[in-house]
Amino acid sequence: MFLNRHRSFPPFRGVIMDILATMFTGAFATFLDPSILLVVLEGTVIGIVFGALPGLSATMGVALLIPLTFTLDPVKAMGMMLGCYVGGMAGGAISAALLNIPGTPSAVVTCLDGYHMAQKGEGAQALGWAAFSSGFGSLFSWLLLVTLSPVLAVLCTSFGSPEYAALAFFGLTIIAAVSGKSLLKGLIAGIIGVIMSFIGTDPIWGDLRFTFGSMNLMTGISTIPALIGLYSIPQIIISSVSKGNPHVDSKDLKLSAFVPPIVEMWRQKWNIIRSSLIGTLIGIIPATGGNIAAFIAYDQTRRFSKEPDSFGKGNFEGVIASEASNNGVCGGALIPMMTLGIPGDSVTAALMGGLIIHGLRPGPALFIESPEQVAGIFATILMATIFMVLIQCVGIKLFVRVLNVPIYYLNGFLVVLSLVGSFALRSNFFDVIMTLCIGMFGYLMIKGGFPTAPVVLGLVLGSMFEGEFRRALKLSEGSLNIFVTHPVAFTFIAIGMIIILHSIYKSWKQNNAATT
Amino acid sequence: MNKEQAFYERIVLVLLLAGTAVFYSVAMQSPSATEGGELGSMDFPKYILILLGIFSVLQLMINLRNAKKATPVDTLIPDRKIILSIVAILAYAALWDIVGFCASTALFLITEAKILKRDADIRTTVLIALVGTAAVYLVFGVAFHVYLPEPLLEYLM
């Protein structure tokens, strides 16, 4: 695959066949080894728990597992960590759908429709669609990882500052899709997030910006405390006057309520494939992640849907888009990591550390020097995907019991988990203060009818957009033509402008209809 | 839109305008390194802050124009449970460093349950609070090695 075609090497075709044969036997042996199955299962369970609990994340889970896997062989060690990764990305949907509190940043979009489904008594269906969509997303990206990783890795290196800036701009235009009824309020919320991203260090010159003399603000506002503050705290405060969640009798809950009908899955095939592909492609690009993929996939699904106005009110298609894309990122992020040694996101950066500790050097030579272990690692991803869906099928009765916990006990525990979660990131009490301040402001925003999803989008994409935009201008000596002469960048910007114009037109039309 | 939402919208917009003014003044006073004609470190934030200011003023004008059309509500004062819950959450966070994580967590869980349901059974509530606190401490403090502040325990030991 990565061989240098030098005459002193054995015939190219013969070497490839040898590598493929070794990989096939390695994968087969992995599936038959019960000890590998067990560690992957453990990792997946840990991942789902980490993903479901607000404040914890897949990155944290993988980082915690690294020292625990020192004594294991490389395939088992990576299998456990990959299980945690796959489980973590899927687990965020559980708290997002049941409690409107995203367990992970990539589950923010699942809240938009998943929670409304749970409020209508369709919590099991929401979790079912989330689990199966996550499974399809992981499986799709796994197939691309196994078959096309060297080809797709080229995408990773073809992205420069203009492309990153254009992608971030395109991502920011999705604010229009998640603004709800008022585009202006959505824009205000998005700009709040962008301004929050300015706090800390300037990406080009290194100046301190808006730190107000605080050392804690030098590294900026972390996503986790902001996410907990925007989603968890306001939701807890608002639910303190609610009657509680709709009661679900888990004894009556059958698997058929959780498993989506095959007919409906077939009808949603294009949504699943499109969202999985978006997730995989976004995952390949370094420093992006499930969050961006979920927003883009959600926006695209809404545009192709026959009922776009039902999004944000309990449409399962939104849950499918979010979960298929954020789990599609799993395989996508592994492509540059394994083929080029470039991590696709923060979790794969931790996974890369795990690989190196176990004596496997990520990069082109990995496939040639250790084909059996690479095959074993690929096989563990497939195992983790299957386990992730099965665990959620088995655990559904336990998960929905959360809805039956009296609100006067549940709220207290959610506050504790939220504050501990934000503290656990850096063991810094300042993060707790930040969570509470953002939480109180988030509560006022929700009461005032402002959407909070754009704030997260602005926070995640703001610094990327500013940094890459300024770098691109530096490369072109101040000329904006650089965004025209790079076709990928131009495409993203053009699509983004169309989205903006379409949203303005739609908003104007709605206002006119309201006044007549 | 009802009067309550309009009221909170106005509060948010006023806070945003005040925040924009503060941030803009900080941006004007802060050194902004630059070279040649490139954007300085504070240039981009200034443009975005101006944009926020414009949008906030526009939304405030819409809010004031629609104020008369808003449907009335009984009261603008938040529910007693909301105010007490907010106070309890803030007090809980403040107490972490004074009485320690475990004591403040148990106290908070009991207080919050009683705020939300006055007639919640006290024995059940205390038991759930103690078991829950122990579970959280074991999972985070012991299993995940998160340092949870316990100043009282440290002082005694």
XYZ file of C-alpha atoms in Angstrom:
673
model
C 0.000 0.000 0.000
C 2.711 2.497 0.979
C 5.584 0.678 -0.656
C 8.289 2.497 -2.452
C 8.446 0.887 -5.896
C 12.182 0.214 -5.836
C 13.633 -2.646 -7.875
C 15.329 -4.232 -4.859
C 11.883 -4.842 -3.165
C 9.943 -8.071 -3.793
C 7.175 -7.927 -6.434
C 4.528 -5.355 -5.295
C 1.483 -7.542 -5.881
C 2.948 -10.479 -3.954
C 3.747 -8.344 -0.896
C 0.223 -6.874 -0.859
C -1.306 -10.353 -1.008
C 0.941 -11.450 1.876
C -0.106 -8.450 3.949
C -3.806 -9.002 3.212
C -3.556 -12.704 4.068
C -1.811 -11.879 7.357
C -4.434 -9.254 8.168
C -7.289 -11.654 7.428
C -5.879 -14.364 9.689
C -5.148 -11.744 12.362
C -8.725 -10.453 12.297
C -10.154 -13.984 12.383
C -7.960 -14.892 15.367
C -9.069 -11.734 17.186
C -12.736 -12.600 16.855
C -12.132 -16.098 18.227
C -10.208 -14.921 21.308
C -12.613 -14.645 24.306
C -10.156 -12.553 26.328
C -10.171 -9.859 23.621
C -13.968 -9.982 23.469
C -14.056 -9.446 27.238
C -11.729 -6.435 27.324
C -13.524 -4.787 24.389
C -16.828 -5.334 26.207
C -15.390 -3.743 29.379
C -14.060 -0.793 27.419
C -17.393 -0.270 25.664
C -19.334 -0.336 28.945
C -16.923 2.183 30.485
C -17.245 4.331 27.362
C -21.048 4.332 27.466
C -21.000 5.311 31.161
C -18.461 8.078 30.536
C -20.449 9.289 27.557
C -23.747 9.295 29.430
C -22.527 11.200 32.487
C -22.361 14.965 31.971
C -18.874 16.298 32.561
C -17.125 13.066 31.657
C -16.109 12.325 28.105
C -14.655 9.657 25.871
C -11.282 11.494 25.942
C -11.195 11.261 29.719
C -12.165 7.609 29.608
C -9.464 6.695 27.101
C -6.844 8.690 29.002
C -7.792 6.893 32.246
C -7.624 3.499 30.548
C -4.090 3.989 29.164
C -2.297 3.137 32.433
C -4.740 0.295 33.123
C -3.795 -1.344 29.821
C -0.003 -1.342 30.378
C 0.104 -5.065 31.087
C -2.127 -6.054 28.158
C -0.884 -6.925 24.688
C -1.316 -4.186 22.032
C -4.498 -5.558 20.425
C -6.282 -5.998 23.774
C -5.085 -2.610 24.999
C -6.226 -0.818 21.864
C -9.445 -2.845 21.818
C -10.317 -1.649 25.312
C -9.565 1.976 24.469
C -11.390 1.826 21.148
C -14.379 0.266 22.901
C -14.346 3.239 25.270
C -14.171 5.620 22.275
C -17.065 4.040 20.370
C -19.145 3.636 23.550
C -18.379 7.167 24.688
C -19.544 8.768 21.458
C -22.803 6.788 21.627
C -23.380 7.139 25.377
C -23.866 10.903 25.185
C -27.245 10.327 23.527
C -28.669 8.643 26.641
C -28.597 11.702 28.886
C -29.271 13.985 25.904
C -32.525 12.209 25.068
C -33.729 11.432 28.592
C -32.638 14.572 30.453
C -31.883 17.213 27.773
C -28.318 17.257 29.120
C -25.754 16.162 26.518
C -23.297 13.693 27.989
C -20.661 14.683 25.446
C -20.240 17.784 23.237
C -21.161 15.717 20.167
C -24.567 14.865 21.682
C -25.718 18.506 21.837
C -27.646 18.074 18.598
C -29.347 14.914 19.874
C -30.952 17.060 22.605
C -32.814 19.087 19.983
C -35.116 16.221 19.026
C -34.282 13.314 21.346
C -35.493 15.093 24.465
C -38.777 16.140 22.843
C -39.344 12.514 21.856
C -38.810 11.431 25.468
C -41.217 14.099 26.685
C -43.865 12.683 24.330
C -43.369 9.247 25.914
C -41.101 8.035 23.088
C -37.902 7.829 25.157
C -37.292 4.191 24.245
C -37.720 4.957 20.539
C -35.329 7.905 20.826
C -32.697 5.721 22.500
C -33.311 2.976 19.974
C -32.784 5.247 16.994
C -29.728 6.752 18.698
C -28.183 3.329 19.372
C -28.803 1.880 15.912
C -27.787 5.073 14.126
C -24.579 5.151 16.167
C -24.017 1.529 15.169
C -24.534 2.251 11.472
C -22.330 5.339 11.660
C -19.504 3.397 13.306
C -19.901 0.490 10.881
C -19.860 2.766 7.825
C -16.711 4.574 8.927
C -15.133 1.235 9.885
C -15.708 -0.064 6.340
C -14.050 3.030 4.890
C -11.217 2.721 7.425
C -10.511 -0.896 6.480
C -10.823 -0.529 2.713
C -9.866 3.023 1.800
C -7.765 4.450 4.588
C -4.653 5.207 2.505
C -6.730 6.934 -0.181
C -8.815 8.944 2.272
C -5.748 9.955 4.253
C -4.823 12.233 1.329
C -7.823 14.397 2.279
C -6.233 15.013 5.636
C -3.065 16.515 4.194
C -4.874 18.524 1.507
C -6.534 20.776 4.084
C -4.751 24.062 4.698
C -5.710 27.324 6.402
C -8.145 28.497 3.651
C -9.983 25.155 3.764
C -10.159 25.131 7.572
C -11.410 28.727 7.673
C -14.028 27.949 5.021
C -15.139 24.801 6.868
C -15.480 26.771 10.107
C -17.467 29.466 8.257
C -19.724 26.777 6.798
C -20.178 25.296 10.255
C -21.086 28.710 11.677
C -23.783 29.213 9.028
C -25.559 26.225 10.525
C -26.485 28.584 13.341
C -29.368 29.442 11.065
C -30.576 25.829 11.198
C -30.588 25.629 14.970
C -31.905 29.126 15.656
C -35.476 28.038 15.994
C -38.103 30.728 15.352
C -35.865 33.787 15.507
C -32.839 33.996 13.222
C -31.673 37.209 14.899
C -31.681 35.610 18.348
C -29.797 32.640 16.914
C -27.165 34.957 15.448
C -26.823 36.774 18.763
C -26.364 33.439 20.544
C -23.784 32.312 17.987
C -21.833 35.555 18.367
C -21.860 35.110 22.162
C -20.155 31.750 21.612
C -17.620 33.276 19.201
C -16.769 36.032 21.712
C -16.334 33.389 24.426
C -13.821 31.685 22.120
C -11.759 34.913 22.002
C -11.036 34.729 25.714
C -7.530 33.477 26.349
C -4.540 33.695 24.035
C -4.533 35.160 20.553
C -3.884 32.270 18.090
C -1.421 34.263 15.944
C 0.428 36.723 18.188
C 0.001 35.067 21.563
C -1.420 38.208 23.246
C -3.657 37.678 26.230
C -7.223 38.686 25.391
C -10.058 39.412 27.819
C -8.410 37.528 30.676
C -8.968 40.442 33.106
C -5.745 39.541 34.883
C -6.884 36.003 35.685
C -4.400 33.173 35.130
C -7.298 30.727 34.882
C -8.604 32.479 31.772
C -5.272 32.306 29.960
C -6.221 28.954 28.429
C -9.667 30.216 27.527
C -13.082 28.782 28.358
C -13.140 24.972 28.088
C -15.954 23.346 26.155
C -17.006 21.001 28.986
C -17.770 23.654 31.670
C -19.495 25.776 29.001
C -21.574 22.808 27.848
C -22.566 21.874 31.399
C -23.316 25.488 32.155
C -25.482 25.992 29.058
C -27.380 22.728 29.156
C -27.247 21.104 32.560
C -27.716 23.992 35.002
C -30.590 25.763 33.192
C -32.379 22.453 32.606
C -32.077 21.558 36.305
C -33.411 24.964 37.388
C -36.303 24.859 34.906
C -37.282 21.302 35.862
C -37.466 22.243 39.545
C -40.987 23.528 38.883
C -41.985 20.770 36.474
C -44.153 17.818 37.390
C -41.329 15.462 36.514
C -40.591 13.214 33.559
C -43.302 11.020 31.985
C -43.392 7.759 33.911
C -42.154 4.731 31.999
C -42.960 1.263 33.260
C -39.816 -0.650 32.373
C -41.612 -3.989 32.905
C -43.891 -3.166 29.999
C -40.986 -1.995 27.896
C -40.317 -4.561 25.229
C -37.372 -4.749 22.887
C -39.735 -4.008 20.004
C -40.282 -0.520 21.425
C -36.551 0.103 21.357
C -35.484 -1.593 18.106
C -36.494 0.592 15.145
C -38.684 -1.210 12.571
C -36.672 -2.588 9.626
C -39.066 -0.877 7.205
C -38.423 2.501 8.812
C -34.666 1.887 8.887
C -34.823 1.173 5.153
C -36.767 4.401 4.576
C -34.073 6.295 6.451
C -31.213 4.690 4.528
C -30.187 7.896 2.720
C -30.254 9.880 5.960
C -28.093 7.235 7.662
C -25.635 6.933 4.794
C -25.376 10.705 4.249
C -24.895 11.423 7.971
C -22.369 8.598 8.375
C -20.428 9.872 5.351
C -20.428 13.440 6.725
C -19.187 12.109 10.072
C -16.434 10.052 8.448
C -15.219 12.905 6.247
C -15.278 15.420 9.095
C -13.479 12.889 11.302
C -10.655 12.594 8.776
C -9.942 16.316 9.029
C -7.786 16.924 12.106
C -9.015 19.158 14.943
C -12.703 18.918 14.050
C -14.737 16.280 15.884
C -18.198 14.838 16.443
C -19.717 18.178 17.425
C -19.174 19.811 14.039
C -20.165 16.638 12.177
C -23.433 16.373 14.117
C -24.434 19.969 13.387
C -23.628 19.674 9.671
C -25.429 16.327 9.325
C -28.470 17.658 11.222
C -28.663 20.696 8.944
C -28.370 18.596 5.790
C -30.993 16.115 6.991
C -33.400 18.937 7.773
C -32.946 20.361 4.277
C -33.663 17.007 2.642
C -36.556 16.180 4.947
C -40.206 16.366 3.852
C -41.035 17.893 7.245
C -38.241 20.392 8.000
C -40.401 22.404 10.398
C -40.823 19.398 12.659
C -37.102 19.372 13.475
C -36.423 20.528 17.004
C -39.843 19.259 18.090
C -39.231 15.517 18.346
C -38.411 14.312 14.832
C -36.474 11.044 14.996
C -34.672 11.927 11.742
C -32.748 14.572 13.717
C -31.634 11.934 16.220
C -30.502 9.662 13.370
C -28.488 12.461 11.731
C -26.776 13.471 14.951
C -25.851 9.987 16.149
C -24.879 8.468 12.786
C -22.546 11.384 12.131
C -20.926 11.619 15.548
C -20.153 7.914 15.568
C -19.077 8.111 11.930
C -16.321 10.387 13.232
C -14.846 7.406 15.149
C -13.592 5.548 12.092
C -12.861 8.735 10.200
C -10.591 10.106 12.926
C -8.667 6.823 13.014
C -7.787 7.069 9.314
C -5.214 9.890 9.576
C -4.106 8.601 12.979
C -3.187 5.121 11.804
C -1.998 5.932 8.285
C -0.156 9.197 8.872
C 0.254 9.511 12.627
C -1.967 12.632 12.698
C -4.771 12.461 15.280
C -8.234 13.415 13.960
C -9.555 14.633 17.316
C -8.688 14.767 21.012
C -9.690 11.138 21.608
C -7.514 9.825 18.803
C -4.656 11.902 20.201
C -5.039 9.904 23.433
C -5.361 6.667 21.419
C -2.162 7.507 19.575
C -0.438 7.794 22.918
C -1.756 4.335 23.760
C -0.457 2.908 20.466
C 3.028 4.360 21.010
C 3.190 3.092 24.599
C 2.530 -0.412 23.299
C 5.324 -0.208 20.785
C 3.261 0.479 17.668
C 4.307 3.545 15.738
C 1.330 5.063 13.828
C 2.086 5.891 10.224
C 2.564 4.246 6.826
C 4.973 1.594 8.132
C 2.452 0.298 10.657
C 0.522 -1.649 8.002
C 3.691 -3.308 6.696
C 5.537 -3.998 9.963
C 2.541 -5.089 12.068
C -0.298 -6.205 9.730
C -1.644 -8.776 12.220
C -1.956 -6.209 14.968
C -3.517 -3.660 12.626
C -6.069 -6.297 11.584
C -6.699 -7.106 15.228
C -7.277 -3.421 15.999
C -9.670 -3.100 13.055
C -11.531 -6.186 14.292
C -11.878 -4.726 17.802
C -13.575 -1.615 16.381
C -16.185 -3.842 14.759
C -16.588 -5.769 18.028
C -16.997 -2.530 19.974
C -19.699 -1.335 17.556
C -21.683 -4.558 17.934
C -21.279 -4.513 21.727
C -22.295 -0.836 21.891
C -25.657 -1.594 20.227
C -26.216 -4.801 22.234
C -25.382 -3.144 25.579
C -27.855 -0.385 24.860
C -30.520 -2.940 23.869
C -29.942 -4.784 27.137
C -29.570 -1.641 29.238
C -32.633 0.214 27.903
C -34.779 -0.827 30.857
C -32.176 0.509 33.247
C -31.656 3.752 31.328
C -35.324 4.679 31.118
C -35.666 4.087 34.860
C -33.825 7.373 35.211
C -37.056 8.980 34.032
C -38.874 7.377 36.953
C -36.578 8.817 39.628
C -38.526 11.550 41.479
C -37.452 14.966 40.258
C -36.728 16.150 43.817
C -33.949 13.546 44.134
C -32.817 13.525 40.501
C -32.193 17.281 40.335
C -29.823 17.215 43.304
C -27.754 14.400 41.809
C -27.604 16.108 38.447
C -26.234 19.268 40.085
C -23.611 17.235 41.943
C -22.572 15.326 38.802
C -22.469 18.522 36.764
C -20.262 20.430 39.183
C -17.995 17.455 39.844
C -17.775 16.868 36.106
C -16.637 20.419 35.416
C -14.215 20.279 38.386
C -12.755 16.929 37.320
C -11.413 18.350 34.041
C -8.506 20.263 35.618
C -9.182 19.882 39.363
C -9.649 23.641 39.293
C -12.509 25.255 41.208
C -12.493 28.096 38.667
C -14.148 25.738 36.185
C -17.011 25.275 38.668
C -17.395 29.062 38.978
C -17.352 29.342 35.167
C -20.014 26.617 34.887
C -22.271 28.394 37.371
C -21.852 31.834 35.752
C -22.540 30.442 32.274
C -25.368 28.381 33.752
C -27.136 31.395 35.259
C -26.772 33.367 32.034
C -27.903 30.302 30.077
C -31.045 30.150 32.232
C -31.823 33.810 31.444
C -31.228 33.107 27.751
C -33.638 30.174 27.695
C -36.292 32.138 29.583
C -35.824 34.957 27.068
C -36.326 32.567 24.124
C -32.707 32.491 22.972
C -31.423 29.158 21.597
C -28.301 27.741 23.279
C -27.058 25.368 20.566
C -25.577 28.291 18.544
C -23.508 29.330 21.580
C -21.820 25.910 21.599
C -21.287 26.106 17.848
C -19.755 29.575 18.144
C -17.487 28.503 21.012
C -16.231 25.419 19.175
C -15.772 27.031 15.757
C -14.995 30.661 16.653
C -11.306 30.255 17.438
C -10.788 27.863 14.505
C -12.396 30.341 12.104
C -10.462 33.349 13.387
C -7.102 31.598 13.567
C -7.287 29.946 10.164
C -8.811 33.026 8.490
C -5.964 35.199 9.722
C -3.367 32.591 8.720
C -4.909 32.364 5.263
C -4.749 36.165 4.896
C -1.122 36.073 6.008
C -0.351 33.468 3.310
C -2.086 35.537 0.630
C -0.585 38.832 1.888
C -3.993 40.177 2.811
C -5.861 39.140 -0.351
C -9.233 37.403 -0.026
C -8.641 35.761 -3.434
C -7.083 32.832 -1.620
C -10.609 31.661 -0.770
C -11.543 31.732 -4.456
C -8.453 30.052 -5.826
C -8.766 27.089 -3.434
C -11.725 25.086 -4.831
C -12.587 23.233 -1.604
C -12.597 26.487 0.378
C -14.668 28.226 -2.287
C -17.223 25.387 -2.260
C -17.679 25.577 1.506
C -18.045 29.365 1.400
C -20.499 29.247 -1.497
C -22.694 26.663 0.260
C -22.492 28.712 3.458
C -23.604 31.894 1.658
C -26.518 30.028 0.061
C -27.552 28.777 3.510
C -27.409 32.317 4.932
C -29.419 33.830 2.071
C -31.973 31.039 2.186
C -32.394 31.454 5.947
C -32.837 35.230 5.643
C -35.413 34.745 2.880
C -37.266 32.113 4.891
C -37.268 34.311 7.993
C -38.550 37.296 6.006
C -41.292 35.137 4.473
C -42.349 33.859 7.901
C -42.469 37.400 9.301
C -44.571 38.541 6.357
C -46.968 35.630 6.801
C -47.283 36.462 10.508
C -48.149 40.132 9.876
C -50.716 39.494 7.065
C -44.533 35.777 23.111
C -45.661 36.476 26.674
C -44.586 39.285 28.991
C -42.345 36.957 30.985
C -40.314 35.973 27.938
C -40.182 39.615 26.810
C -38.924 40.615 30.254
C -36.117 38.042 30.304
C -35.238 38.865 26.709
C -34.786 42.505 27.722
C -32.565 41.515 30.653
C -30.352 39.389 28.402
C -30.081 42.145 25.801
C -29.215 44.806 28.385
C -26.572 42.503 29.886
C -25.217 41.833 26.406
C -25.002 45.520 25.573
C -23.256 46.219 28.888
C -20.887 43.298 28.294
C -20.200 44.455 24.741
C -19.307 47.934 26.020
C -16.953 46.525 28.662
C -15.274 44.110 26.254
C -14.943 46.793 23.573
C -13.342 49.189 25.995
C -10.913 46.432 27.093
C -10.162 45.712 23.424
C -9.440 49.398 22.773
C -7.096 49.664 25.739
C -5.282 46.330 25.289
C -2.098 46.170 23.238
C -2.873 44.665 19.859
C 0.231 43.280 18.202
C 0.265 43.470 14.431
C 2.687 43.604 11.530
C 2.217 45.491 8.289
C -1.427 45.518 7.273
C -2.368 42.294 9.057
C -5.221 42.000 11.500
C -4.079 42.701 15.049
C -4.985 40.460 17.956
C -7.877 42.720 19.014
C -9.130 43.704 15.534
C -11.276 40.646 14.892
C -12.889 40.760 18.372
C -13.708 44.442 17.864
C -15.554 43.746 14.604
C -17.491 40.878 16.189
C -18.334 43.006 19.244
C -19.670 45.760 16.969
C -21.801 43.136 15.211
C -23.128 41.899 18.566
C -23.929 45.445 19.597
C -25.854 46.114 16.380
C -27.817 42.850 16.597
C -28.585 43.402 20.281
C -29.894 46.913 19.626
C -32.033 45.607 16.738
C -33.494 42.845 18.889
C -34.118 45.307 21.733
C -36.021 47.573 19.345
C -38.131 44.593 18.208
C -38.689 43.648 21.846
C -39.863 47.151 22.799
C -42.098 47.370 19.715
C -43.748 44.017 20.547
C -44.001 44.714 24.285
C -47.605 45.889 24.103
C -48.669 42.857 22.052
C -47.171 40.368 24.558
C -49.723 38.246 26.404
C -49.903 39.116 30.086
C -48.834 36.688 32.794
C -49.748 36.429 36.483
C -46.366 37.466 37.799
C -42.847 38.154 36.603
C -41.282 37.011 39.859
C -39.779 33.517 39.476
C -41.286 30.637 41.416
C -40.094 30.228 45.006
C -38.611 26.803 44.189
C -36.468 28.288 41.427
C -35.061 31.051 43.631
C -34.343 28.641 46.499
C -32.777 26.081 44.132
C -30.454 28.717 42.662
C -29.440 29.867 46.155
C -28.886 26.250 47.235
C -26.705 25.490 44.186
C -24.566 28.587 44.740
C -24.250 27.866 48.473
C -23.311 24.240 47.709
C -20.473 25.315 45.429
C -19.286 27.893 47.985
C -19.267 25.313 50.781
C -16.970 22.876 48.930
C -13.882 24.669 50.118
C -15.236 25.376 53.615
C -16.805 22.175 54.937
C -15.567 19.855 52.201
C -17.122 17.997 49.296
C -18.808 15.135 51.186
C -20.495 17.198 53.887
C -21.642 19.903 51.454
C -22.926 17.317 48.957
C -24.985 15.453 51.553
C -26.383 18.719 52.907
C -27.206 19.970 49.434
C -29.003 16.763 48.393
C -31.179 16.900 51.499
C -31.863 20.627 51.112
C -32.703 20.386 47.400
C -35.100 17.480 47.965
C -36.870 19.432 50.695
C -37.041 22.583 48.553
C -38.670 20.688 45.697
C -40.929 18.577 47.901
C -41.566 19.848 51.407
C -43.168 16.627 52.606
C -40.459 14.282 51.268
C -39.784 11.624 53.902
C -36.744 12.860 55.865
C -35.308 9.446 56.693
C -35.433 8.279 53.070
C -34.003 11.604 51.940
C -31.084 11.451 54.387
C -30.353 7.846 53.439
C -30.386 8.623 49.708
C -28.196 11.684 50.315
C -25.604 9.686 52.277
C -25.515 6.753 49.858
C -25.403 9.088 46.858
C -22.564 11.139 48.341
C -20.576 8.001 49.105
C -21.160 6.685 45.569
C -20.033 9.921 43.919
C -16.955 10.102 46.166
C -16.008 6.482 45.450
C -16.455 6.843 41.703
C -14.767 10.212 41.228
C -12.481 10.560 44.218
C -11.248 6.989 44.492
C -11.731 5.324 41.081
C -10.963 8.344 38.887
C -8.485 9.959 41.314
C -10.173 13.354 41.160
C -8.973 15.440 44.092
C -12.193 16.521 45.838
C -11.595 19.185 48.492
C -11.929 18.039 52.100
C -10.436 20.908 54.168
C -12.094 19.787 57.411
C -10.736 16.247 57.121
C -7.297 17.585 56.236
C -7.392 19.923 59.267
C -8.432 17.082 61.588
C -5.845 14.702 60.224
